[in-house]
Structure formats: C-alpha cells, structure tokens
Coordinates of C-alpha atoms in Angstrom, one line a residue:
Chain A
X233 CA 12.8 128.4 -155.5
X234 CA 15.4 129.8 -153.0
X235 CA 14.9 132.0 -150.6
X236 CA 15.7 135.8 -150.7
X237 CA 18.5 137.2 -148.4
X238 CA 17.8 140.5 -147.0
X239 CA 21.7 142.3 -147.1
X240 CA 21.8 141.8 -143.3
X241 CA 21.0 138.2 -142.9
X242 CA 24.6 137.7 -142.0
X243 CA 24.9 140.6 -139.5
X244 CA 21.3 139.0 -138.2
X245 CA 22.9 135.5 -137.5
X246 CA 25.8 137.1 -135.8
X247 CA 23.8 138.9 -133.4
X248 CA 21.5 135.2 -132.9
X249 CA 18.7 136.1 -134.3
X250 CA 15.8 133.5 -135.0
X251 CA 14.9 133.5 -139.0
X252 CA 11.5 132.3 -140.7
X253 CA 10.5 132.5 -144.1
X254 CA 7.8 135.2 -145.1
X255 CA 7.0 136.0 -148.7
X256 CA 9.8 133.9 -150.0
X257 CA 12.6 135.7 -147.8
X258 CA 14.5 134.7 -144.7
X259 CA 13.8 137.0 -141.9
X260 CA 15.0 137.7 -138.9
X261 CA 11.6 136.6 -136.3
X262 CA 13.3 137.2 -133.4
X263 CA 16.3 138.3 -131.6
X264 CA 16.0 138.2 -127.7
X265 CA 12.3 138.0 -126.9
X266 CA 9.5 138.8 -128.2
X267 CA 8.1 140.5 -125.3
X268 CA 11.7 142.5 -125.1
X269 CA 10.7 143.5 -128.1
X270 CA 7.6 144.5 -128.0
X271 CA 8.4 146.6 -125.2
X272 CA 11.1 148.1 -126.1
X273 CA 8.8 149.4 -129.2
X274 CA 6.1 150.6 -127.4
X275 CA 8.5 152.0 -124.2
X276 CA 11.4 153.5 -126.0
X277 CA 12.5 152.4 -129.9
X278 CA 13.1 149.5 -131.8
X279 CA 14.3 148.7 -135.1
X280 CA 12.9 146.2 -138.0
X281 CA 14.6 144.4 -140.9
X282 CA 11.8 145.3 -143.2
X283 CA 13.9 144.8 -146.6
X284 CA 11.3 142.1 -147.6
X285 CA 8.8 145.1 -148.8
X286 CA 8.7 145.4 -152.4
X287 CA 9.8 149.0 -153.9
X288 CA 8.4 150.1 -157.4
X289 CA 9.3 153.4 -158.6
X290 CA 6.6 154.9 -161.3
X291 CA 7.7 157.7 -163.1
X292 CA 7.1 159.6 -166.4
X293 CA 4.5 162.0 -167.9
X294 CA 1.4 159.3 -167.2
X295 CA 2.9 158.4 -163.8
X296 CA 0.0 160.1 -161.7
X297 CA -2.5 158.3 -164.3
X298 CA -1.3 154.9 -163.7
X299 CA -0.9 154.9 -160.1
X300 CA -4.3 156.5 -159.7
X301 CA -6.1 153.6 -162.1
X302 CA -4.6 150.9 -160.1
X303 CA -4.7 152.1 -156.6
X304 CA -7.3 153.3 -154.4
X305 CA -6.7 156.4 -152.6
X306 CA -6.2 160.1 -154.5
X307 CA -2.5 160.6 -155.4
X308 CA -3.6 163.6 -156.8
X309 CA -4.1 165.1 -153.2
X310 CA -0.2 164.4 -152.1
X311 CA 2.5 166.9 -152.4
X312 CA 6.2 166.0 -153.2
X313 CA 7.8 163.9 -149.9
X314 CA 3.9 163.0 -149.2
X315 CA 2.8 159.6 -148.7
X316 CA -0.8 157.5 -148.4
X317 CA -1.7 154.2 -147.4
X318 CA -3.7 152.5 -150.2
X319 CA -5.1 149.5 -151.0
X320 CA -4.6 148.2 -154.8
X321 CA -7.9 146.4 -156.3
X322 CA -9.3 143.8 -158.6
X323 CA -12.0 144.8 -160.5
X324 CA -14.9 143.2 -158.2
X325 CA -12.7 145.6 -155.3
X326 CA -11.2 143.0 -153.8
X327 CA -7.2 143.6 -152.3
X328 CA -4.6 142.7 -154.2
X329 CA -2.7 143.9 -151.7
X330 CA -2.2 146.9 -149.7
X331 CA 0.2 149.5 -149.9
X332 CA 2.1 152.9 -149.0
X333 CA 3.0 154.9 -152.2
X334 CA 5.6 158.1 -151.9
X335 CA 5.3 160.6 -154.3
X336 CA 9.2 161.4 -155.0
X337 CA 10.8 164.7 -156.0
X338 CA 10.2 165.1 -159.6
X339 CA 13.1 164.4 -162.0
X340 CA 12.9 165.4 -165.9
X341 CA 9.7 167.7 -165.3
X342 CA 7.8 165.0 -164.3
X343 CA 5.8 163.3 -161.7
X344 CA 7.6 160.4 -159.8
X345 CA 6.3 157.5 -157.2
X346 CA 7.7 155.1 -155.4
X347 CA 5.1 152.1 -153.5
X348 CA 5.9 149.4 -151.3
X349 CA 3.9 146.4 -152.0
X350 CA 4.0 143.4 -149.5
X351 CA 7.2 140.5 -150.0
X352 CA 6.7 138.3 -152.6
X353 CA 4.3 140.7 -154.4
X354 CA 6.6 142.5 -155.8
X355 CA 7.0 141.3 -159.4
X356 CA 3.4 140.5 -159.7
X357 CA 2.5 144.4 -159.4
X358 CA 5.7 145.5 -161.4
X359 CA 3.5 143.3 -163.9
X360 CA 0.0 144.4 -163.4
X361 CA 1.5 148.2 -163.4
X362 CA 3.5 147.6 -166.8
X363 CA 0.1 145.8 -168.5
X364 CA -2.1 148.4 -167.6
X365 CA 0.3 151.1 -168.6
X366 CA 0.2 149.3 -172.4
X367 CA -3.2 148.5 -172.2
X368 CA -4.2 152.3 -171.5
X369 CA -1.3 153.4 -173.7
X370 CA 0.0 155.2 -171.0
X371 CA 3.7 157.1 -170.9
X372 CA 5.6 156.2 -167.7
X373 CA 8.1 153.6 -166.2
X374 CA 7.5 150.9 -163.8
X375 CA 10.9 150.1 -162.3
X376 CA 11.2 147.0 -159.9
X377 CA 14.0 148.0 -157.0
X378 CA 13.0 145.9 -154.4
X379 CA 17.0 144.5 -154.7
X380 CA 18.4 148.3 -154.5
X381 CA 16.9 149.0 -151.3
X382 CA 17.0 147.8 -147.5
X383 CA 14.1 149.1 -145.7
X384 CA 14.3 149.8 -141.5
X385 CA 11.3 150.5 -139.7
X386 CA 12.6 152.5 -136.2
X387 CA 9.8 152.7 -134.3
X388 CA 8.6 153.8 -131.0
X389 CA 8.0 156.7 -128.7
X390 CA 12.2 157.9 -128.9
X391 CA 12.2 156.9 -132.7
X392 CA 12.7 160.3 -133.5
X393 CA 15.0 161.3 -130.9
X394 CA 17.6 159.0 -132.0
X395 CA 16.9 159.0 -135.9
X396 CA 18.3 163.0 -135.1
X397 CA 21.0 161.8 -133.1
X398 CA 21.9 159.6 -136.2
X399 CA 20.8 161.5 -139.4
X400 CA 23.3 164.4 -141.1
X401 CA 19.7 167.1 -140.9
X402 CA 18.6 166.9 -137.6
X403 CA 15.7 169.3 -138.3
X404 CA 14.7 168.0 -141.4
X405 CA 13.7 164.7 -139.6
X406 CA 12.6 166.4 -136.6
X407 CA 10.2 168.1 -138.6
X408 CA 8.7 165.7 -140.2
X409 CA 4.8 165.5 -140.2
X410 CA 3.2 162.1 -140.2
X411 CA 3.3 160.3 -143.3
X412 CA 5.8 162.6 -144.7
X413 CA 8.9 162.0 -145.8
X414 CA 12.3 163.9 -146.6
X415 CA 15.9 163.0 -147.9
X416 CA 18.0 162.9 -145.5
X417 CA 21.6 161.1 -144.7
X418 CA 23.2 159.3 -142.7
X419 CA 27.0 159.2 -142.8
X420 CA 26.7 160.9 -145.9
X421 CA 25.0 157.9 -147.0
X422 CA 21.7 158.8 -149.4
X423 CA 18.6 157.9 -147.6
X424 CA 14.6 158.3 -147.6
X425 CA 13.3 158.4 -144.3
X426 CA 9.5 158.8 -144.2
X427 CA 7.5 159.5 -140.7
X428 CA 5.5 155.8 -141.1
X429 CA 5.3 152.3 -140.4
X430 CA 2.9 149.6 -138.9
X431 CA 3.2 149.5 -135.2
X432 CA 1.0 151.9 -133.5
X433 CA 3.9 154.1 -132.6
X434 CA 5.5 157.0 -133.6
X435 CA 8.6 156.1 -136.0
X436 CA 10.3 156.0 -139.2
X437 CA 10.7 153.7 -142.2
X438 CA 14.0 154.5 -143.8
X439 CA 15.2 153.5 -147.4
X440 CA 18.9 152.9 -147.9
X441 CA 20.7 151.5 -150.5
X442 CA 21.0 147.3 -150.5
X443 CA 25.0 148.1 -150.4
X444 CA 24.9 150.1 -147.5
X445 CA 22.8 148.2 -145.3
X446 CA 25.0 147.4 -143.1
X447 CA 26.2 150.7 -141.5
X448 CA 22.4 152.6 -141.6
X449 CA 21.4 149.4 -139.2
X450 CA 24.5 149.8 -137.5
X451 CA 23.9 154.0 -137.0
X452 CA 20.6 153.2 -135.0
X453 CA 21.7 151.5 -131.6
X454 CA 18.8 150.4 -130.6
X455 CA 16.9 147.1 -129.7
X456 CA 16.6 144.7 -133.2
X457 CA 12.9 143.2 -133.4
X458 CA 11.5 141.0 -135.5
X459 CA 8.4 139.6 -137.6
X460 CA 7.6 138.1 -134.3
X461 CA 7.3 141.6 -132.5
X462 CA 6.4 143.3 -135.8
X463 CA 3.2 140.9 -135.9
X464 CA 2.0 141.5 -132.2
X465 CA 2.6 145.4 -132.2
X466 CA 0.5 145.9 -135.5
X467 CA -2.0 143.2 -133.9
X468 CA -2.6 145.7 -131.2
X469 CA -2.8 148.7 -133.0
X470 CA -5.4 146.8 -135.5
X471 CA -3.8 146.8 -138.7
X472 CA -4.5 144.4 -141.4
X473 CA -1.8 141.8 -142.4
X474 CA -1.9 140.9 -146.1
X475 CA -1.9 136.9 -147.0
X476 CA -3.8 137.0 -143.1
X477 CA -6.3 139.3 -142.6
X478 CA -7.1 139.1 -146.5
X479 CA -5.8 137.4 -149.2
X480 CA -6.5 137.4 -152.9
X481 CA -6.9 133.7 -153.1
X482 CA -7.9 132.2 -150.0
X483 CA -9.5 135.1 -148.2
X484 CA -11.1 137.8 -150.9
X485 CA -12.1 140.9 -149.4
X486 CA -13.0 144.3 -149.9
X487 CA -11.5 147.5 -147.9
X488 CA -15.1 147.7 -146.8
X489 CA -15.6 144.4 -145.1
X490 CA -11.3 144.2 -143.7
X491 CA -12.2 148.2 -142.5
X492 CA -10.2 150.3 -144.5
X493 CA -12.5 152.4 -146.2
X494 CA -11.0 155.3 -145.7
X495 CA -8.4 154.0 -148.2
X496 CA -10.9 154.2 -150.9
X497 CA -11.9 157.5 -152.5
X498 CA -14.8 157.0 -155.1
X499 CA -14.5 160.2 -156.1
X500 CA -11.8 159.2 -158.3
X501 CA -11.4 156.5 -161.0
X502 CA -9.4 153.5 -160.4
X503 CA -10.0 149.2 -161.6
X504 CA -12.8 148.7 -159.0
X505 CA -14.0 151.5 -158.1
X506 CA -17.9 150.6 -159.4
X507 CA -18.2 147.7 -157.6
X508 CA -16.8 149.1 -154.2
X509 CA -19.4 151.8 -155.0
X510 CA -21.7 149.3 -155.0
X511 CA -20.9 147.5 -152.0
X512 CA -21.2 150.5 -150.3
X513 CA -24.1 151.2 -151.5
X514 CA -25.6 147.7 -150.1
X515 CA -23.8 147.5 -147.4
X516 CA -21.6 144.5 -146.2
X517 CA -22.5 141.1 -144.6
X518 CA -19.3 140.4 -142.6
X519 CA -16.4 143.1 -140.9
X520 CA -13.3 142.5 -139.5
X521 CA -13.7 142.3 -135.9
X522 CA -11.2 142.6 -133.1
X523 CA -11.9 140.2 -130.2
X524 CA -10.9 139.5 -126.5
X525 CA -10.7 136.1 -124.9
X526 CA -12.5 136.4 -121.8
X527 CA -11.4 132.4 -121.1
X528 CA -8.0 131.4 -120.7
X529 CA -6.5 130.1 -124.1
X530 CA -5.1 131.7 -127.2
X531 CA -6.8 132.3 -130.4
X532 CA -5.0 131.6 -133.8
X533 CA -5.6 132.0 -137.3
X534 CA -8.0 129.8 -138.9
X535 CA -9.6 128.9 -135.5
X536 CA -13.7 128.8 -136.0
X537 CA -15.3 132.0 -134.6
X538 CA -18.8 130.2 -133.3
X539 CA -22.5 132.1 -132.2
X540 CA -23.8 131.1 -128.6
X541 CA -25.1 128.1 -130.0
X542 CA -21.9 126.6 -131.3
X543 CA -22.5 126.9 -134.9
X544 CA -19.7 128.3 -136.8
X545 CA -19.9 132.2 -138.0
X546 CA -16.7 132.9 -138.6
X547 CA -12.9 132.5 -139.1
X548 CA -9.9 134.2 -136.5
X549 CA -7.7 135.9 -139.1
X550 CA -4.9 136.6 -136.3
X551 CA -4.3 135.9 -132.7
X552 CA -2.0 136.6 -130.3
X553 CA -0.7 136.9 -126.7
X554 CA -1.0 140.6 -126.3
X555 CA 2.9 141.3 -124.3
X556 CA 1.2 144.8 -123.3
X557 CA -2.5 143.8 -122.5
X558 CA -1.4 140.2 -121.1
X559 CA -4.9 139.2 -122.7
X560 CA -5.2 137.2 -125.5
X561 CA -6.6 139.0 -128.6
X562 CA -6.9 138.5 -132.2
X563 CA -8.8 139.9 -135.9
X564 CA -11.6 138.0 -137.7
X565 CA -14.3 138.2 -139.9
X566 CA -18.0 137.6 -138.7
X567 CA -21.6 138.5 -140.1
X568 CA -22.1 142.5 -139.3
X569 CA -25.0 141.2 -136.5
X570 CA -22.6 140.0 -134.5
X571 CA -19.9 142.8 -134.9
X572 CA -21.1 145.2 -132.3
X573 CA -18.4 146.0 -128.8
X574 CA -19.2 143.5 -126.2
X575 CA -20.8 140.8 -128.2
X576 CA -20.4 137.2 -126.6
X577 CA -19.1 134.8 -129.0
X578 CA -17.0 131.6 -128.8
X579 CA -13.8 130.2 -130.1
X580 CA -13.1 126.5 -130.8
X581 CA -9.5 126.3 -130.0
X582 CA -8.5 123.0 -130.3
X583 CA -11.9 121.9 -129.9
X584 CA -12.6 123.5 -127.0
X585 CA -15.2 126.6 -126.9
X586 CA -13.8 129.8 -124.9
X587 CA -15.7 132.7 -124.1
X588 CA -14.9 136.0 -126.5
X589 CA -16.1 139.6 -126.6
X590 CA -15.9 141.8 -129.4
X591 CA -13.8 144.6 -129.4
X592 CA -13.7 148.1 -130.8
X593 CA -9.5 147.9 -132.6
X594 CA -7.0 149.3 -131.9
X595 CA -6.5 147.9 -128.5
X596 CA -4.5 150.1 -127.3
X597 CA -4.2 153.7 -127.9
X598 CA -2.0 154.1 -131.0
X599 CA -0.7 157.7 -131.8
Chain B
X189 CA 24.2 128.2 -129.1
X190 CA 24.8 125.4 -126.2
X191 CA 21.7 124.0 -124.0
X192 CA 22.2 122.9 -120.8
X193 CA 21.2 118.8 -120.9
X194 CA 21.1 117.5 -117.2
X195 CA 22.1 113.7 -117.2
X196 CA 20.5 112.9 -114.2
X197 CA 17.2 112.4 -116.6
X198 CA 15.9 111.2 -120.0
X199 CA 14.5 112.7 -123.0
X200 CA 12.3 112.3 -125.9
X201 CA 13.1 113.2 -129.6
X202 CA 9.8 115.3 -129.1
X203 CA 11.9 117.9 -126.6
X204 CA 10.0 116.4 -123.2
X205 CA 12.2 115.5 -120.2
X206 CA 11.4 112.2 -117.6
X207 CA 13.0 112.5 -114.1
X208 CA 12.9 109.5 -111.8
X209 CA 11.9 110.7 -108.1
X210 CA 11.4 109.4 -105.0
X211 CA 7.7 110.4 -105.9
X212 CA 7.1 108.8 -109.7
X213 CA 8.4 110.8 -112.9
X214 CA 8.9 114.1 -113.1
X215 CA 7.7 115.6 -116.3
X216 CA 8.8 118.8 -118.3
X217 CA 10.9 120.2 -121.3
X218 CA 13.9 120.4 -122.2
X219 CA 16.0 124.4 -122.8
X220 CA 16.0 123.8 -126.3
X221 CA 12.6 123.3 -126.8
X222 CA 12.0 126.4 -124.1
X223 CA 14.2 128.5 -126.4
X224 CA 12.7 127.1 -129.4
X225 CA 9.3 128.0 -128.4
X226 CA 10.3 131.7 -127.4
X227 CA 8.1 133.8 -124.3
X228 CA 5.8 130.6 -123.0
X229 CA 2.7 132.3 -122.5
X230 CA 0.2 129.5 -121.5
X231 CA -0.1 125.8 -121.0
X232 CA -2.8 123.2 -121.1
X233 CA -2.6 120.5 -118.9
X234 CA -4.4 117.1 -117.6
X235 CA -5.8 117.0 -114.3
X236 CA -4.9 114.9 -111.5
X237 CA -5.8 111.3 -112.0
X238 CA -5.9 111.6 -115.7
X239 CA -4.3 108.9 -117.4
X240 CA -1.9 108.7 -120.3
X241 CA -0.1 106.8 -122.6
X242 CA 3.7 107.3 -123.4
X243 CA 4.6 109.4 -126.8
X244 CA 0.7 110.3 -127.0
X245 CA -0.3 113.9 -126.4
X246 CA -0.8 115.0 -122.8
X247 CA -1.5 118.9 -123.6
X248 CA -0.2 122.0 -125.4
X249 CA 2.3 124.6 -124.7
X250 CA 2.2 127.8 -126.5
X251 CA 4.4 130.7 -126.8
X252 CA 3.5 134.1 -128.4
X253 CA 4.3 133.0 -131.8
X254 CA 3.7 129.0 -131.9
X255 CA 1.6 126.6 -130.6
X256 CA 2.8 122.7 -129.6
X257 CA 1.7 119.7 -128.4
X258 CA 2.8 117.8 -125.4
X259 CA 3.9 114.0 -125.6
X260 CA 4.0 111.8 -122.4
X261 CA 7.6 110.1 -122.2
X262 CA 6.0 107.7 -119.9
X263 CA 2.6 105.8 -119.5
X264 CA 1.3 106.4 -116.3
X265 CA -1.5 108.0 -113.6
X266 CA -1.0 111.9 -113.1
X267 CA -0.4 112.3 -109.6
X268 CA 0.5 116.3 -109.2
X269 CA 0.0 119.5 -112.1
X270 CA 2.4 121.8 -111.8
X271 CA -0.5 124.4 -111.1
X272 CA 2.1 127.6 -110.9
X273 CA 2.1 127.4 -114.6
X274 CA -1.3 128.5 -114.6
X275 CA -0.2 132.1 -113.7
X276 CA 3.3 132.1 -114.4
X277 CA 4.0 129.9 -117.8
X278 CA 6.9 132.2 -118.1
X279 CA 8.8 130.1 -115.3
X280 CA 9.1 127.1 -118.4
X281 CA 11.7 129.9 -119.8
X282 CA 13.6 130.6 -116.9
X283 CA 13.9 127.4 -115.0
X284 CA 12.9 124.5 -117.7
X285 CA 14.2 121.7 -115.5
X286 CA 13.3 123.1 -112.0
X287 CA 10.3 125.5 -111.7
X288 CA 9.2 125.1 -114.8
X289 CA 8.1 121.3 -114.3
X290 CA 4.9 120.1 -115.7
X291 CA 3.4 117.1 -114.2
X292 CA 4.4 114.1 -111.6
X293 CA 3.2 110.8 -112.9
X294 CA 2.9 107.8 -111.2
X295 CA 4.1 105.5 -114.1
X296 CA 2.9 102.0 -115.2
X297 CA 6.1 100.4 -116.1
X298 CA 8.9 102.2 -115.6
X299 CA 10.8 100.3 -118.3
X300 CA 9.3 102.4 -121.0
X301 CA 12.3 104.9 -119.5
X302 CA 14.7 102.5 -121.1
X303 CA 13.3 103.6 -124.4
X304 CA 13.9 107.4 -124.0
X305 CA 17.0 109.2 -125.4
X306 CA 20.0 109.6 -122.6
X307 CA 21.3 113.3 -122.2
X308 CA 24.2 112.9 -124.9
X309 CA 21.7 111.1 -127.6
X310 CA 19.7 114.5 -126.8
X311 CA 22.1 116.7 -127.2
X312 CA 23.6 115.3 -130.1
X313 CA 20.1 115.7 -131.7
X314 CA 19.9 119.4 -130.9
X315 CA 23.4 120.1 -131.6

C-alpha cells in the first residue's frame, strides 16, 4: 500500500522538512530542530501538520445513541461547539483507540458529531460505527472525511494571540473556553477551530478544508514542528500515544491501567462498560508510570523496566531526551507495587542497568 | 541539501570519518550523518585503552528521536575519548569534523584506511 499525502507534503519539502511514515502517511518529523521546536511550543507558538487524524462525522436522529454505545465518556453532557476526550472500547474495555469527539451545530433538527480517531484508524472505526449502527438498528450516518480536512494544531503560550491576529472573529476565538470550539474563518475560508490539542500548552486545533490547506498553514507565521516535537512535548505533559503507550494488538490495556479513567463514565452505557466496572471494582495489577533516569542514558520503547534485583517488571512504552528538563524521561507499565513517586527501579538499555525513579506525570506543569 | 565532505580524511559507508594525525586516527562523523541524526543528545563511548576492531561497533550515538551504533573505520588501541561529549554531545551538530570528534586511536595497520570510502565516493553516496 502507498502512503497517504497530507495536502502540504509539497509545501513541507519546500521548506526542508524531514518526513517519516506514521499510520500509513508521510509526515513532516522535523523541520529545523527538534529542540527549536520544542521550544518554540512551550516559549511562544508553533504549528503541527496534523492532517493524518482521522475525521468521522456522525449525524442523524440516533447520532447521540451511537456515539454514546461505542465511546466512553457522556456526550450527553456537551453542548453544541463542546468537545471531550474519549477513549473507544472493546468489550473486555480495552482501547481501540482514543479520541476527541465535537459535537457540531445541528443540521436537519438533529444532533451531529464529528471525532478524530488516530491515522490509520480511520476506516476501521467508520466500520465498527456503521456495524453497530445496523446491528442496533440505529438511524444515523457515519461519514468518513478524513480526505476533506487538513487538521493544524497551533500551540503554545501566544497560540491564541496570533490565531486572532489571523482569524476573520477575533473574539469569537479569543473567547474560546478550553475544549471548546467555534466556526470561525480565515480569509473567508470556512474553518473549525477548537481550543485543544496534545502538548501541554495552551492552543488550537483547526479544521480546514483539504483544498485550502495551503493558505490556513500559510496565515499562521509561525515556527512548523513536527511528529518529532509533537512526540516529546505530549511526552512531557504525559499523554498517552496510541499504537505506543497501548495498542489493541500488541499492548491491550484499559483506561484504568494507561490512567485515563476520567475518560470513562460508568454511569452511562457503552460496549465495555461491565467489565471496566469490574476492573474497577478489583482494582489493577500494573499503571502507566512516568520515570526519570537518574543515570546517564536514554530510555526507549520496548527497553525492559527491571526491580532492584534485575528481574524484569516491565516494559518502557516511550522515552525521550526531555529538550526542557534536559533529563531523560519516558512512560511504561509496571506492577502497581512499584508505581509509587520515588521508587528506584532499573532500565536495561542496551544491556546496561541505569538507575530510574518513578515520577508523578506530567513533568512539567501543563496548563 | 549539500554536506560539507573534507578530503583531507576517509569515510565509511556507515557515516564515520578516519583522519590521519600526527597522533594516530582521528575518529568522528561525518554532517550528513550529524544532520541525519538531528539534536545529538548523548554518546556512549570506549575508554582509553579499549580495543577495537574496524567496521565493528565501538558505541552509540543518539539523538532526541533515534538511536545508532558506532562502527570503528580502523582497528586499533583507543588512545584519547573525546570526553567534552560527555556534557556537550550537541558539539557533534555544530562542528562534526572539529569539536565534535570522537575518539584518537592508535591503529594496528594503517592499511585498513586504504579500504575506506575517499571524500567524493562519500559524497556521491549521500548525494
């Protein structure tokens, strides 16, 4: 299979960036430094390529049904322009994946979604969202328009600042409360620009349409970033990367154990809802843990996590050069006994054991 | 993009540079590989007196988003580390061929240069 082109990847090779597959799409990794990048994000703003996300709109009279069987948050607590971060279950409440769904202004009296799955996951959830509409016999479209939109993440402390000095409604933007959302344009130009993303910062995501990618990149003059930066800002702040930090497959996991419970509202009824219940009702045997090498080295993913004796407990998920903390830090999953701050453990890198302690994520202080 | 390729030294396919000195062989790599690799962030080194074998690994260089072996272009006793690294692994970005050496080796048989890729072989490669 070919890769996917994100409508910039030419405007990306003229400005040199780096490029790297990720979920079966050529992305821009990096386009000066990473470290420039990084800071420029956590300093003043950057902007992301992001048009690898998946975008499924959900609409019709069932629309609020369907998205609340197959994901695990309430929709029925958001308002129109309102967005969640979810995580979408099997039914032993493991992730699929994890998500942000919008709920969308209403169009025909009825209720409409949009939700951002992670790239490559796309037509797999289109999928599961169509057979558990027939299945249930439910009333509502599932519409797969992850090639009608780019998607920019503009993040950082200025983010807004400039998104007004760009957008045609200032205020509207301006005014924006976290994880809401608003029309807005840019250049007359048709756009959804929603007060998220997955840095730590303050920021935007902004939907545009595929064909006019070009000059809503072009509007925000600011420093380009890539996966490279994107993976060591949400490292810091202690997010979870799918197909990393869990995966269906190689790496099953509940919100419970990966520590995004909060996603998960039992109060309401969704495919795997009973047995998250009942893992939280036992309790779980391993968490995601952030860690610090206290020796020098650098932690990557699948690197053994090991007690004081040597013997293997657990596995690094992610790992990284922190540019802001100049420390080497990293995500992984170990038995709860050993998940407490401060915790000595070890890390064979390369066969060599250096010195860890556990640490309470984020890493640094996110807003 | 164009690297600079000094001819005053040879390569290996494997992006490490060999520089004869009055001293043995100077050891490092090349601005491709530095650019390649992205912000170097730590290395791993052999101590003094270690010995090696050329085209085996000799130690790891890693940047924020990659990690990469080593390989010795020449067989040979290690006679100085580049111990600024250490602190600083950022100077194998900004000075590859200068600063940002690696290691002095005093070498076995300095023939085995003869095997290595010239400058333009190099840069043809990374062309």
């Amino acid at each position: 299979m070919s890769l996917q082109m994100p409508p910039l990847r030419r405007v990306h090779d003229d400005r040199g960036a780096k490029v790297t597959e990720f979920g079966g799409w050529e992305m821009p990794v990096e386009f000066d430094s990473i470290r420039e990048e990084h800071q420029a994000v956590r300093e003043n703003v950057g902007k992301f390529d992001v048009s690898h996300m998946g975008e499924i709109e959900v609409a019709g009279p069932d629309a609020t049904q369907l998205m609340q069987r197959l994901t695990s948050n309430d929709v029925t607590a958001l308002d129109v322009r309102d967005s969640q971060y979810a995580v979408i279950p099997d039914t032993d409440g493991v992730i699929i994946d994890d998500t942000v769904l919008y709920r969308l202004p209403d169009a025909d009296g009825h209720r409409r979604y949009l939700f951002i799955p992670n790239a490559g996951n796309d037509e797999a959830m289109a999928e599961r969202w169509r057979t558990h509409r027939d299945e249930l016999g439910l009333e509502a479209t599932v519409d797969n328009q992850t090639q009608e939109y780019a998607m920019f993440a503009i993040q950082g402390p200025n983010a807004r600042s400039l998104a007004a000095d760009v957008v045609d409604e200032p205020k509207a933007v301006g005014d924006l409360g976290r994880f809401e959302a608003t029309d807005a344009s840019i250049d007359g130009i048709e756009c959804w620009i929603a007060r998220t993303g997955y840095t730590g910062e303050d920021g935007l995501e902004v939907l545009a349409p595929w064909d006019e990618a070009e000059p809503i990149w072009a509007a925000f003059d600011c420093q380009p970033c890539g996966l490279g930066a994107r993976d060591t800002l949400r490292l810091e702040a202690g997010f979870v990367l799918a197909g990393q930090d869990f995966d269906h497959e190689s790496n099953p996991r509940t919100p419970y154990e990966c520590g995004i419970g909060f996603t998960v509202k039992l109060d309401t009824e969704f495919v795997g809802r009973d047995a998250l219940e009942q893992v939280k009702e036992e309790g779980i045997e391993e968490k995601l843990v952030g860690f610090r090498l206290v020796d020098r080295g650098i932690a990557r993913h699948g690197y053994d996590i090991l007690n004081g004796d040597g013997d293997p407990i657990g596995t690094v998920t992610s790992g990284t050069m922190s540019p802001t903390l100049e420390a080497a830090i990293g995500m992984g999953y170990v038995p709860v006994e050993y998940a407490d701050e401060g915790t000595v453990v070890r890390i064979d890198v390369r066969g060599r054991n250096k010195k860890a302690k556990i640490e309470t994520t984020p890493f640094i202080d996110t807003v | 993009m164009s690297f600079d390729t000094p001819d005053d030294r040879r390569y290996l396919e494997s992006h490490e540079w060999a520089l004869e000195t009055d001293d043995g062989v100077k050891v490092g790599i090349s601005d491709f590989a530095q650019d390649e690799l992205g912000d170097v962030v730590f290395v791993e080194l052999p101590d003094e007196g270690d010995s090696m074998t050329q085209e085996e690994a000799f130690g790891v260089i890693e940047s924020i988003k990659a990690v990469s072996d080593l390989y010795a272009p020449i067989s040979g006793t290690v006679t100085a580390v580049n111990e600024d690294l250490f602190d600083a692994p950022e100077l194998v970005n900004e000075d590859p061929f200068g600063d940002g050496w690696m290691l002095e080796i005093d070498p076995d048989d300095e023939s085995e240069l003869e095997a290595l890729l010239s400058a333009e072989a190099y840069s043809d490669q990374v062309a």
